[in-house]
Amino acid sequence: MREKLLHRIASYPRIELIHRPTPMRKLAAITAELGGPEIWIKRDDLTGIAFGGNKSRKLEYILPDVLAKKAEVLVTWASLQSNWAMQTAAACARYGIKPVLVLFKTYDLPPEPDGNILLDRILGAEIRYREAAKGKIVTQEFALAAANEAAAEYHALGKKTYIAPVGGSMPSADMDRPLGAVSYVDAFAEMLAQTQAAGFSPNAIVHSTGSGATQAGLLVGAKALAPQTRVVGISVSDEKEPFAQIVWDITEALENELKLDPVAMREDVLVFDEYIREGYGIVNKEVAEVIRRVFTREGIVLDPVYTSKAFIGMLDLIAKGFFKPTDKIVFFHTGGTPALFPNRARLMEFLD
Ligand SMILES: *Cc1c(COP(=O)(O)O)cnc(C)c1O
């Protein structure tokens, strides 16, 4: 199974966007403070393109599909300060593809050139702002309609377009295969080689989950390569149900794509939605404090939308006894740090 799976993944066309392996180390100070479990961090915030993050792994597998389909314009959608949109724009720019970003205003941030929007603007991405309900991710149908409208304008100019789904997750629009999720099976294998070199196999992975492909990829990687490893997704936007079903749908599509006999089961999809708190992207005191804690103890900067909430969730699950004190946990830092800056006012309100 292991050899077959790794061989299959290695056969995918992939462009080189990231430095691999991304670093991994123990969070020694925080582990000591807690007195166990042992927490390690996988630095997927240091992938290397733009400011790094999980989306750059996905794009290594998605861009070859865009190139194979000879697209000149890539249209995608996301929320205002989206890491996906920025990383996609950066990858497209490198390959001479024009990025068109439909960005939804989901929370109380102005569309100013700050954080990821500043980076989008420096890259010269075309941005189309749209409204969405506060604290909510827009529905797929609504977003797709806006993306289709943008693509139609380019078609009328004779351009070939590719519409990529938000987060590169659910096979849909022009990405008809779960290519983003494939990259996180690869990431799991990369991490497992590192933990094995360090002399252990993790009991659990904890990560932030948003559109589902990171979780689906890690889950399939875990089930195929180290079945004792639980994959724990901390949701930042969607309620456990129906979100776990979305992860499951991507998981099934991924197993099918990889021609694997099914390895995961529906109940293996572990999603916690308690840590969404006030809503997607809303910075509160807990968020500000955990960013300060990890930064001061470990020198590592979490982001205010995804990884801070995942870290809060991990600490709370430890406190509640969900993990054993002897467990070894790998926390995936999935990136997102540019969003710190447009959130400066809220962060300072809680830290001053
Ligand atoms: C997109 C994103 C996630 C969630 O990944 P999904 O594959 O969309 O679930 C987590 N962390 C950061 C920083 C992200 O940008």
mmCIF file of C-alpha atoms and ligand atoms in Angstrom:
data_model
loop_
_atom_site.group_PDB
_atom_site.id
_atom_site.type_symbol
_atom_site.label_atom_id
_atom_site.label_comp_id
_atom_site.label_asym_id
_atom_site.label_seq_id
_atom_site.Cartn_x
_atom_site.Cartn_y
_atom_site.Cartn_z
ATOM 1 C CA MET A 1 0.000 0.000 0.000
ATOM 2 C CA ARG A 2 2.709 2.440 1.090
ATOM 3 C CA GLU A 3 4.907 1.996 -1.974
ATOM 4 C CA LYS A 4 1.953 1.979 -4.338
ATOM 5 C CA LEU A 5 0.570 5.177 -2.844
ATOM 6 C CA LEU A 6 3.878 7.053 -2.814
ATOM 7 C CA HIS A 7 4.570 5.922 -6.349
ATOM 8 C CA ARG A 8 1.150 7.074 -7.496
ATOM 9 C CA ILE A 9 1.623 10.505 -5.923
ATOM 10 C CA ALA A 10 5.074 10.871 -7.417
ATOM 11 C CA SER A 11 3.545 10.243 -10.860
ATOM 12 C CA TYR A 12 1.458 13.455 -10.739
ATOM 13 C CA PRO A 13 2.642 16.408 -12.780
ATOM 14 C CA ARG A 14 3.819 18.930 -10.225
ATOM 15 C CA ILE A 15 5.452 22.343 -10.477
ATOM 16 C CA GLU A 16 8.102 23.334 -7.948
ATOM 17 C CA LEU A 17 6.729 26.108 -5.752
ATOM 18 C CA ILE A 18 7.827 25.083 -2.284
ATOM 19 C CA HIS A 19 10.913 24.177 -0.315
ATOM 20 C CA ARG A 20 10.517 20.615 0.843
ATOM 21 C CA PRO A 21 10.604 19.199 3.370
ATOM 22 C CA THR A 22 9.225 22.101 5.361
ATOM 23 C CA PRO A 23 10.885 22.223 8.797
ATOM 24 C CA MET A 24 9.515 20.390 11.799
ATOM 25 C CA ARG A 25 10.522 20.759 15.435
ATOM 26 C CA LYS A 26 9.344 20.205 18.945
ATOM 27 C CA LEU A 27 7.598 23.064 20.766
ATOM 28 C CA ALA A 28 9.804 22.442 23.776
ATOM 29 C CA ALA A 29 8.780 25.426 25.896
ATOM 30 C CA ILE A 30 5.040 24.946 25.440
ATOM 31 C CA THR A 31 5.325 21.194 25.967
ATOM 32 C CA ALA A 32 7.209 21.876 29.224
ATOM 33 C CA GLU A 33 4.581 24.379 30.365
ATOM 34 C CA LEU A 34 1.807 21.858 29.762
ATOM 35 C CA GLY A 35 3.711 18.876 31.143
ATOM 36 C CA GLY A 36 2.610 16.830 28.117
ATOM 37 C CA PRO A 37 1.506 15.769 25.599
ATOM 38 C CA GLU A 38 4.565 16.447 23.488
ATOM 39 C CA ILE A 39 3.756 18.988 20.781
ATOM 40 C CA TRP A 40 5.676 19.272 17.543
ATOM 41 C CA ILE A 41 5.126 21.828 14.817
ATOM 42 C CA LYS A 42 5.238 21.260 11.059
ATOM 43 C CA ARG A 43 6.114 24.574 9.457
ATOM 44 C CA ASP A 44 3.923 24.674 6.360
ATOM 45 C CA ASP A 45 3.937 28.431 6.896
ATOM 46 C CA LEU A 46 7.493 28.262 5.542
ATOM 47 C CA THR A 47 6.737 26.739 2.149
ATOM 48 C CA GLY A 48 8.543 29.624 0.525
ATOM 49 C CA ILE A 49 6.286 31.213 -2.090
ATOM 50 C CA ALA A 50 4.952 34.593 -1.034
ATOM 51 C CA PHE A 51 4.608 34.259 2.746
ATOM 52 C CA GLY A 52 4.040 30.513 2.615
ATOM 53 C CA GLY A 53 1.134 28.342 3.639
ATOM 54 C CA ASN A 54 -0.831 25.215 2.817
ATOM 55 C CA LYS A 55 -2.253 26.636 -0.417
ATOM 56 C CA SER A 56 1.162 26.603 -2.070
ATOM 57 C CA ARG A 57 1.364 22.813 -1.657
ATOM 58 C CA LYS A 58 -2.022 22.482 -3.331
ATOM 59 C CA LEU A 59 -1.040 24.788 -6.176
ATOM 60 C CA GLU A 60 1.934 22.589 -7.057
ATOM 61 C CA TYR A 61 -0.620 19.995 -8.204
ATOM 62 C CA ILE A 62 -3.330 22.349 -9.458
ATOM 63 C CA LEU A 63 -1.238 24.622 -11.692
ATOM 64 C CA PRO A 64 -0.189 21.755 -14.005
ATOM 65 C CA ASP A 65 -3.917 21.176 -14.686
ATOM 66 C CA VAL A 66 -4.356 24.881 -15.468
ATOM 67 C CA LEU A 67 -1.333 24.767 -17.785
ATOM 68 C CA ALA A 68 -2.482 21.523 -19.453
ATOM 69 C CA LYS A 69 -5.842 23.162 -20.177
ATOM 70 C CA LYS A 70 -3.933 26.096 -21.699
ATOM 71 C CA ALA A 71 -5.703 28.715 -19.611
ATOM 72 C CA GLU A 72 -4.554 32.318 -19.939
ATOM 73 C CA VAL A 73 -6.767 33.627 -17.141
ATOM 74 C CA LEU A 74 -7.456 31.944 -13.801
ATOM 75 C CA VAL A 75 -10.594 32.991 -11.953
ATOM 76 C CA THR A 76 -11.101 32.027 -8.325
ATOM 77 C CA TRP A 77 -13.031 33.286 -5.325
ATOM 78 C CA ALA A 78 -12.481 33.527 -1.597
ATOM 79 C CA SER A 79 -12.939 35.856 1.346
ATOM 80 C CA LEU A 80 -11.373 39.284 1.440
ATOM 81 C CA GLN A 81 -8.030 38.564 3.134
ATOM 82 C CA SER A 82 -7.720 35.147 1.548
ATOM 83 C CA ASN A 83 -4.454 33.225 1.657
ATOM 84 C CA TRP A 84 -5.720 30.997 -1.132
ATOM 85 C CA ALA A 85 -6.377 33.972 -3.424
ATOM 86 C CA MET A 86 -2.980 35.545 -2.734
ATOM 87 C CA GLN A 87 -0.989 32.332 -3.100
ATOM 88 C CA THR A 88 -2.881 31.494 -6.285
ATOM 89 C CA ALA A 89 -2.177 34.936 -7.696
ATOM 90 C CA ALA A 90 1.520 34.523 -6.858
ATOM 91 C CA ALA A 91 1.719 31.099 -8.516
ATOM 92 C CA CYS A 92 -0.203 32.324 -11.586
ATOM 93 C CA ALA A 93 2.044 35.347 -11.943
ATOM 94 C CA ARG A 94 5.094 33.085 -12.090
ATOM 95 C CA TYR A 95 3.559 31.132 -14.946
ATOM 96 C CA GLY A 96 2.268 34.090 -16.934
ATOM 97 C CA ILE A 97 -1.396 33.405 -16.148
ATOM 98 C CA LYS A 98 -3.617 36.361 -15.298
ATOM 99 C CA PRO A 99 -5.228 36.007 -11.855
ATOM 100 C CA VAL A 100 -8.787 37.291 -11.395
ATOM 101 C CA LEU A 101 -9.898 37.211 -7.760
ATOM 102 C CA VAL A 102 -13.530 37.510 -6.703
ATOM 103 C CA LEU A 103 -13.219 38.512 -3.053
ATOM 104 C CA PHE A 104 -16.141 38.442 -0.639
ATOM 105 C CA LYS A 105 -16.337 40.859 2.235
ATOM 106 C CA THR A 106 -17.039 38.441 5.074
ATOM 107 C CA TYR A 107 -15.966 40.310 8.144
ATOM 108 C CA ASP A 108 -15.325 43.813 9.320
ATOM 109 C CA LEU A 109 -12.218 44.671 7.386
ATOM 110 C CA PRO A 110 -12.057 47.364 4.744
ATOM 111 C CA PRO A 111 -10.790 46.359 1.288
ATOM 112 C CA GLU A 112 -7.655 48.412 1.802
ATOM 113 C CA PRO A 113 -4.281 47.471 0.352
ATOM 114 C CA ASP A 114 -3.104 45.718 3.497
ATOM 115 C CA GLY A 115 -2.209 42.112 4.351
ATOM 116 C CA ASN A 116 -3.023 39.748 1.515
ATOM 117 C CA ILE A 117 -4.847 42.422 -0.467
ATOM 118 C CA LEU A 118 -1.666 44.485 -0.513
ATOM 119 C CA LEU A 119 0.172 41.445 -1.873
ATOM 120 C CA ASP A 120 -2.605 40.797 -4.444
ATOM 121 C CA ARG A 121 -2.328 44.400 -5.559
ATOM 122 C CA ILE A 122 1.481 44.316 -5.790
ATOM 123 C CA LEU A 123 1.130 41.191 -7.941
ATOM 124 C CA GLY A 124 -1.247 43.078 -10.215
ATOM 125 C CA ALA A 125 -4.136 40.645 -9.696
ATOM 126 C CA GLU A 126 -7.527 41.823 -10.894
ATOM 127 C CA ILE A 127 -9.800 42.022 -7.856
ATOM 128 C CA ARG A 128 -13.592 42.111 -7.892
ATOM 129 C CA TYR A 129 -15.121 42.825 -4.511
ATOM 130 C CA ARG A 130 -18.463 41.296 -3.595
ATOM 131 C CA GLU A 131 -20.584 41.392 -0.452
ATOM 132 C CA ALA A 132 -21.237 38.370 1.777
ATOM 133 C CA ALA A 133 -22.994 37.905 5.094
ATOM 134 C CA LYS A 134 -20.804 38.797 8.072
ATOM 135 C CA GLY A 135 -19.060 35.844 9.711
ATOM 136 C CA LYS A 136 -20.156 33.524 6.896
ATOM 137 C CA ILE A 137 -18.457 31.941 3.937
ATOM 138 C CA VAL A 138 -20.488 32.509 0.770
ATOM 139 C CA THR A 139 -22.372 29.602 -0.751
ATOM 140 C CA GLN A 140 -20.741 27.716 -3.577
ATOM 141 C CA GLU A 141 -23.570 28.590 -6.010
ATOM 142 C CA PHE A 142 -23.382 32.290 -5.264
ATOM 143 C CA ALA A 143 -19.606 32.394 -5.586
ATOM 144 C CA LEU A 144 -19.545 30.266 -8.711
ATOM 145 C CA ALA A 145 -22.058 32.571 -10.373
ATOM 146 C CA ALA A 146 -19.746 35.530 -9.709
ATOM 147 C CA ALA A 147 -16.732 33.575 -11.005
ATOM 148 C CA ASN A 148 -18.641 32.509 -14.121
ATOM 149 C CA GLU A 149 -19.575 36.117 -14.796
ATOM 150 C CA ALA A 150 -15.903 37.173 -14.664
ATOM 151 C CA ALA A 151 -14.855 34.222 -16.850
ATOM 152 C CA ALA A 152 -17.553 35.076 -19.415
ATOM 153 C CA GLU A 153 -16.081 38.545 -19.859
ATOM 154 C CA TYR A 154 -12.708 37.034 -20.690
ATOM 155 C CA HIS A 155 -14.265 34.483 -23.034
ATOM 156 C CA ALA A 156 -15.844 37.344 -24.916
ATOM 157 C CA LEU A 157 -12.321 38.724 -25.395
ATOM 158 C CA GLY A 158 -11.212 35.371 -26.784
ATOM 159 C CA LYS A 159 -9.260 34.285 -23.679
ATOM 160 C CA LYS A 160 -9.148 30.769 -22.343
ATOM 161 C CA THR A 161 -10.113 30.677 -18.666
ATOM 162 C CA TYR A 162 -9.878 28.244 -15.762
ATOM 163 C CA ILE A 163 -12.183 28.582 -12.768
ATOM 164 C CA ALA A 164 -10.571 27.147 -9.641
ATOM 165 C CA PRO A 165 -12.729 26.400 -6.590
ATOM 166 C CA VAL A 166 -12.047 28.203 -3.316
ATOM 167 C CA GLY A 167 -9.183 26.655 -1.379
ATOM 168 C CA GLY A 168 -8.433 24.270 -4.247
ATOM 169 C CA SER A 169 -10.505 21.749 -2.325
ATOM 170 C CA MET A 170 -13.783 20.350 -3.609
ATOM 171 C CA PRO A 171 -13.446 19.001 -7.150
ATOM 172 C CA SER A 172 -15.684 21.457 -8.974
ATOM 173 C CA ALA A 173 -15.684 24.190 -11.609
ATOM 174 C CA ASP A 174 -12.699 23.498 -13.918
ATOM 175 C CA MET A 175 -10.732 21.527 -11.309
ATOM 176 C CA ASP A 176 -12.469 18.225 -11.890
ATOM 177 C CA ARG A 177 -10.134 16.171 -9.675
ATOM 178 C CA PRO A 178 -9.216 16.629 -5.972
ATOM 179 C CA LEU A 179 -5.704 17.867 -6.798
ATOM 180 C CA GLY A 180 -5.363 20.077 -3.734
ATOM 181 C CA ALA A 181 -6.026 17.133 -1.445
ATOM 182 C CA VAL A 182 -3.419 15.008 -3.240
ATOM 183 C CA SER A 183 -0.779 17.450 -2.033
ATOM 184 C CA TYR A 184 -1.672 16.811 1.604
ATOM 185 C CA VAL A 185 -1.263 13.052 1.275
ATOM 186 C CA ASP A 186 2.229 13.959 0.144
ATOM 187 C CA ALA A 187 2.593 16.355 3.090
ATOM 188 C CA PHE A 188 1.598 13.598 5.503
ATOM 189 C CA ALA A 189 4.253 11.286 4.049
ATOM 190 C CA GLU A 190 6.820 14.095 4.288
ATOM 191 C CA MET A 191 5.952 14.690 7.951
ATOM 192 C CA LEU A 192 5.967 10.977 8.769
ATOM 193 C CA ALA A 193 9.515 10.638 7.419
ATOM 194 C CA GLN A 194 10.507 13.491 9.747
ATOM 195 C CA THR A 195 8.825 12.063 12.836
ATOM 196 C CA GLN A 196 10.319 8.641 12.105
ATOM 197 C CA ALA A 197 13.764 10.213 11.822
ATOM 198 C CA ALA A 198 13.077 11.804 15.212
ATOM 199 C CA GLY A 199 12.157 8.371 16.569
ATOM 200 C CA PHE A 200 8.380 8.459 16.831
ATOM 201 C CA SER A 201 5.105 8.111 15.000
ATOM 202 C CA PRO A 202 2.521 10.746 15.953
ATOM 203 C CA ASN A 203 -0.660 9.885 17.832
ATOM 204 C CA ALA A 204 -2.430 12.873 16.335
ATOM 205 C CA ILE A 205 -2.222 15.704 13.840
ATOM 206 C CA VAL A 206 -4.015 18.941 14.699
ATOM 207 C CA HIS A 207 -4.663 21.534 12.030
ATOM 208 C CA SER A 208 -7.007 24.304 11.024
ATOM 209 C CA THR A 209 -9.697 23.249 8.570
ATOM 210 C CA GLY A 210 -11.553 25.606 6.233
ATOM 211 C CA SER A 211 -12.466 24.216 2.836
ATOM 212 C CA GLY A 212 -11.553 20.619 3.622
ATOM 213 C CA ALA A 213 -8.773 19.415 1.303
ATOM 214 C CA THR A 214 -5.975 19.684 3.841
ATOM 215 C CA GLN A 215 -7.941 17.484 6.212
ATOM 216 C CA ALA A 216 -8.966 14.980 3.523
ATOM 217 C CA GLY A 217 -5.370 14.672 2.309
ATOM 218 C CA LEU A 218 -3.934 14.258 5.801
ATOM 219 C CA LEU A 219 -6.630 11.728 6.673
ATOM 220 C CA VAL A 220 -5.965 9.555 3.639
ATOM 221 C CA GLY A 221 -2.214 9.859 4.268
ATOM 222 C CA ALA A 222 -2.670 8.836 7.885
ATOM 223 C CA LYS A 223 -4.990 5.926 7.182
ATOM 224 C CA ALA A 224 -2.737 4.563 4.465
ATOM 225 C CA LEU A 225 0.649 5.152 6.091
ATOM 226 C CA ALA A 226 0.213 5.384 9.887
ATOM 227 C CA PRO A 227 -3.317 4.309 10.833
ATOM 228 C CA GLN A 228 -2.845 4.958 14.560
ATOM 229 C CA THR A 229 -2.546 8.718 13.828
ATOM 230 C CA ARG A 230 -5.784 10.637 14.410
ATOM 231 C CA VAL A 231 -6.344 13.711 12.244
ATOM 232 C CA VAL A 232 -8.115 16.462 14.148
ATOM 233 C CA GLY A 233 -9.517 19.378 12.153
ATOM 234 C CA ILE A 234 -10.350 22.573 14.012
ATOM 235 C CA SER A 235 -12.962 24.409 11.978
ATOM 236 C CA VAL A 236 -12.657 28.172 11.580
ATOM 237 C CA SER A 237 -15.838 28.783 9.617
ATOM 238 C CA ASP A 238 -18.319 25.945 9.209
ATOM 239 C CA GLU A 239 -20.294 23.943 11.726
ATOM 240 C CA LYS A 240 -19.266 20.347 12.266
ATOM 241 C CA GLU A 241 -22.232 19.198 10.237
ATOM 242 C CA PRO A 242 -22.446 19.533 7.314
ATOM 243 C CA PHE A 243 -18.726 20.400 7.144
ATOM 244 C CA ALA A 244 -17.511 16.903 8.119
ATOM 245 C CA GLN A 245 -19.570 15.638 5.192
ATOM 246 C CA ILE A 246 -17.691 17.993 2.850
ATOM 247 C CA VAL A 247 -14.381 16.614 4.143
ATOM 248 C CA TRP A 248 -15.758 13.121 3.664
ATOM 249 C CA ASP A 249 -16.837 13.870 0.081
ATOM 250 C CA ILE A 250 -13.328 15.116 -0.726
ATOM 251 C CA THR A 251 -11.858 12.064 1.033
ATOM 252 C CA GLU A 252 -13.892 9.674 -1.113
ATOM 253 C CA ALA A 253 -13.031 11.586 -4.279
ATOM 254 C CA LEU A 254 -9.364 11.475 -3.250
ATOM 255 C CA GLU A 255 -9.302 7.704 -2.616
ATOM 256 C CA ASN A 256 -10.964 7.228 -5.942
ATOM 257 C CA GLU A 257 -8.492 9.575 -7.645
ATOM 258 C CA LEU A 258 -5.543 7.713 -6.096
ATOM 259 C CA LYS A 259 -7.094 4.330 -7.027
ATOM 260 C CA LEU A 260 -6.788 3.291 -3.390
ATOM 261 C CA ASP A 261 -8.958 0.707 -1.770
ATOM 262 C CA PRO A 262 -10.955 2.755 0.754
ATOM 263 C CA VAL A 263 -8.852 3.306 3.878
ATOM 264 C CA ALA A 264 -10.787 6.006 5.749
ATOM 265 C CA MET A 265 -14.187 5.760 7.353
ATOM 266 C CA ARG A 266 -16.750 8.497 7.843
ATOM 267 C CA GLU A 267 -16.198 8.464 11.623
ATOM 268 C CA ASP A 268 -12.469 9.100 11.090
ATOM 269 C CA VAL A 269 -13.363 12.663 10.040
ATOM 270 C CA LEU A 270 -12.868 14.529 13.317
ATOM 271 C CA VAL A 271 -14.047 18.135 13.182
ATOM 272 C CA PHE A 272 -14.396 20.489 16.156
ATOM 273 C CA ASP A 273 -16.440 23.626 15.601
ATOM 274 C CA GLU A 274 -16.396 25.042 19.142
ATOM 275 C CA TYR A 275 -13.429 27.248 18.392
ATOM 276 C CA ILE A 276 -15.068 29.270 15.620
ATOM 277 C CA ARG A 277 -16.288 31.400 18.543
ATOM 278 C CA GLU A 278 -17.759 34.696 17.255
ATOM 279 C CA GLY A 279 -17.276 33.730 13.608
ATOM 280 C CA TYR A 280 -14.843 33.323 10.743
ATOM 281 C CA GLY A 281 -11.942 35.719 10.980
ATOM 282 C CA ILE A 282 -13.192 37.470 14.092
ATOM 283 C CA VAL A 283 -10.289 38.251 16.394
ATOM 284 C CA ASN A 284 -11.014 37.981 20.119
ATOM 285 C CA LYS A 285 -8.953 38.049 23.314
ATOM 286 C CA GLU A 286 -8.177 34.324 23.155
ATOM 287 C CA VAL A 287 -6.800 34.707 19.631
ATOM 288 C CA ALA A 288 -4.626 37.678 20.558
ATOM 289 C CA GLU A 289 -3.324 35.897 23.651
ATOM 290 C CA VAL A 290 -2.461 32.625 21.963
ATOM 291 C CA ILE A 291 -0.562 34.508 19.245
ATOM 292 C CA ARG A 292 1.407 36.291 21.959
ATOM 293 C CA ARG A 293 1.997 33.070 23.878
ATOM 294 C CA VAL A 294 3.375 31.074 20.954
ATOM 295 C CA PHE A 295 5.396 34.043 19.690
ATOM 296 C CA THR A 296 7.012 34.768 23.069
ATOM 297 C CA ARG A 297 7.629 31.124 24.058
ATOM 298 C CA GLU A 298 8.642 29.717 20.697
ATOM 299 C CA GLY A 299 9.392 32.644 18.381
ATOM 300 C CA ILE A 300 6.712 31.391 15.983
ATOM 301 C CA VAL A 301 3.980 33.670 14.655
ATOM 302 C CA LEU A 302 0.493 32.198 14.291
ATOM 303 C CA ASP A 303 -2.119 33.873 12.107
ATOM 304 C CA PRO A 304 -5.316 35.402 13.541
ATOM 305 C CA VAL A 305 -7.858 33.553 11.360
ATOM 306 C CA TYR A 306 -6.757 29.913 11.116
ATOM 307 C CA THR A 307 -3.779 28.666 13.102
ATOM 308 C CA SER A 308 -4.521 30.652 16.266
ATOM 309 C CA LYS A 309 -7.985 29.089 16.493
ATOM 310 C CA ALA A 310 -6.527 25.646 15.799
ATOM 311 C CA PHE A 311 -3.950 26.169 18.541
ATOM 312 C CA ILE A 312 -6.653 27.318 20.975
ATOM 313 C CA GLY A 313 -8.602 24.180 20.092
ATOM 314 C CA MET A 314 -5.590 21.944 20.619
ATOM 315 C CA LEU A 315 -4.865 23.481 24.047
ATOM 316 C CA ASP A 316 -8.493 23.136 25.075
ATOM 317 C CA LEU A 317 -8.677 19.512 23.916
ATOM 318 C CA ILE A 318 -5.508 18.807 25.907
ATOM 319 C CA ALA A 319 -7.074 20.437 28.980
ATOM 320 C CA LYS A 320 -10.201 18.328 28.516
ATOM 321 C CA GLY A 321 -8.217 15.089 28.310
ATOM 322 C CA PHE A 322 -8.957 14.373 24.643
ATOM 323 C CA PHE A 323 -5.231 13.615 24.248
ATOM 324 C CA LYS A 324 -3.172 11.511 26.644
ATOM 325 C CA PRO A 325 -0.272 13.234 28.450
ATOM 326 C CA THR A 326 2.070 10.715 26.807
ATOM 327 C CA ASP A 327 0.792 11.459 23.282
ATOM 328 C CA LYS A 328 2.891 13.068 20.613
ATOM 329 C CA ILE A 329 0.985 15.592 18.557
ATOM 330 C CA VAL A 330 2.061 17.313 15.348
ATOM 331 C CA PHE A 331 0.475 20.740 14.908
ATOM 332 C CA PHE A 332 0.453 21.814 11.258
ATOM 333 C CA HIS A 333 1.153 25.542 10.899
ATOM 334 C CA THR A 334 -0.729 26.169 7.672
ATOM 335 C CA GLY A 335 0.348 29.810 7.162
ATOM 336 C CA GLY A 336 -1.813 32.918 6.901
ATOM 337 C CA THR A 337 0.431 35.379 8.708
ATOM 338 C CA PRO A 338 -0.185 38.339 6.330
ATOM 339 C CA ALA A 339 -3.670 38.639 7.914
ATOM 340 C CA LEU A 340 -2.074 39.808 11.166
ATOM 341 C CA PHE A 341 -1.526 43.297 9.830
ATOM 342 C CA PRO A 342 -5.042 44.291 8.725
ATOM 343 C CA ASN A 343 -6.205 42.984 12.131
ATOM 344 C CA ARG A 344 -3.843 45.277 14.022
ATOM 345 C CA ALA A 345 -6.564 47.285 15.751
ATOM 346 C CA ARG A 346 -8.370 44.254 17.185
ATOM 347 C CA LEU A 347 -5.119 42.614 18.251
ATOM 348 C CA MET A 348 -3.912 45.722 20.034
ATOM 349 C CA GLU A 349 -7.262 46.193 21.745
ATOM 350 C CA PHE A 350 -6.696 42.884 23.556
ATOM 351 C CA LEU A 351 -2.963 43.076 24.096
ATOM 352 C CA ASP A 352 -2.303 46.638 25.230
HETATM 353 C C1 LIG B 1 -6.899 27.733 3.746
HETATM 354 C C2 LIG B 1 -6.229 27.658 5.037
HETATM 355 C C3 LIG B 1 -6.485 26.617 5.934
HETATM 356 C C4 LIG B 1 -7.516 25.558 5.684
HETATM 357 O O1 LIG B 1 -7.164 24.660 4.672
HETATM 358 P P1 LIG B 1 -8.309 23.935 3.845
HETATM 359 O O2 LIG B 1 -7.614 22.962 2.981
HETATM 360 O O3 LIG B 1 -9.008 25.009 3.065
HETATM 361 O O4 LIG B 1 -9.244 23.307 4.802
HETATM 362 C C5 LIG B 1 -5.784 26.582 7.121
HETATM 363 N N1 LIG B 1 -4.887 27.540 7.421
HETATM 364 C C6 LIG B 1 -4.624 28.558 6.590
HETATM 365 C C7 LIG B 1 -3.644 29.581 7.021
HETATM 366 C C8 LIG B 1 -5.278 28.651 5.366
HETATM 367 O O5 LIG B 1 -5.008 29.678 4.558
#
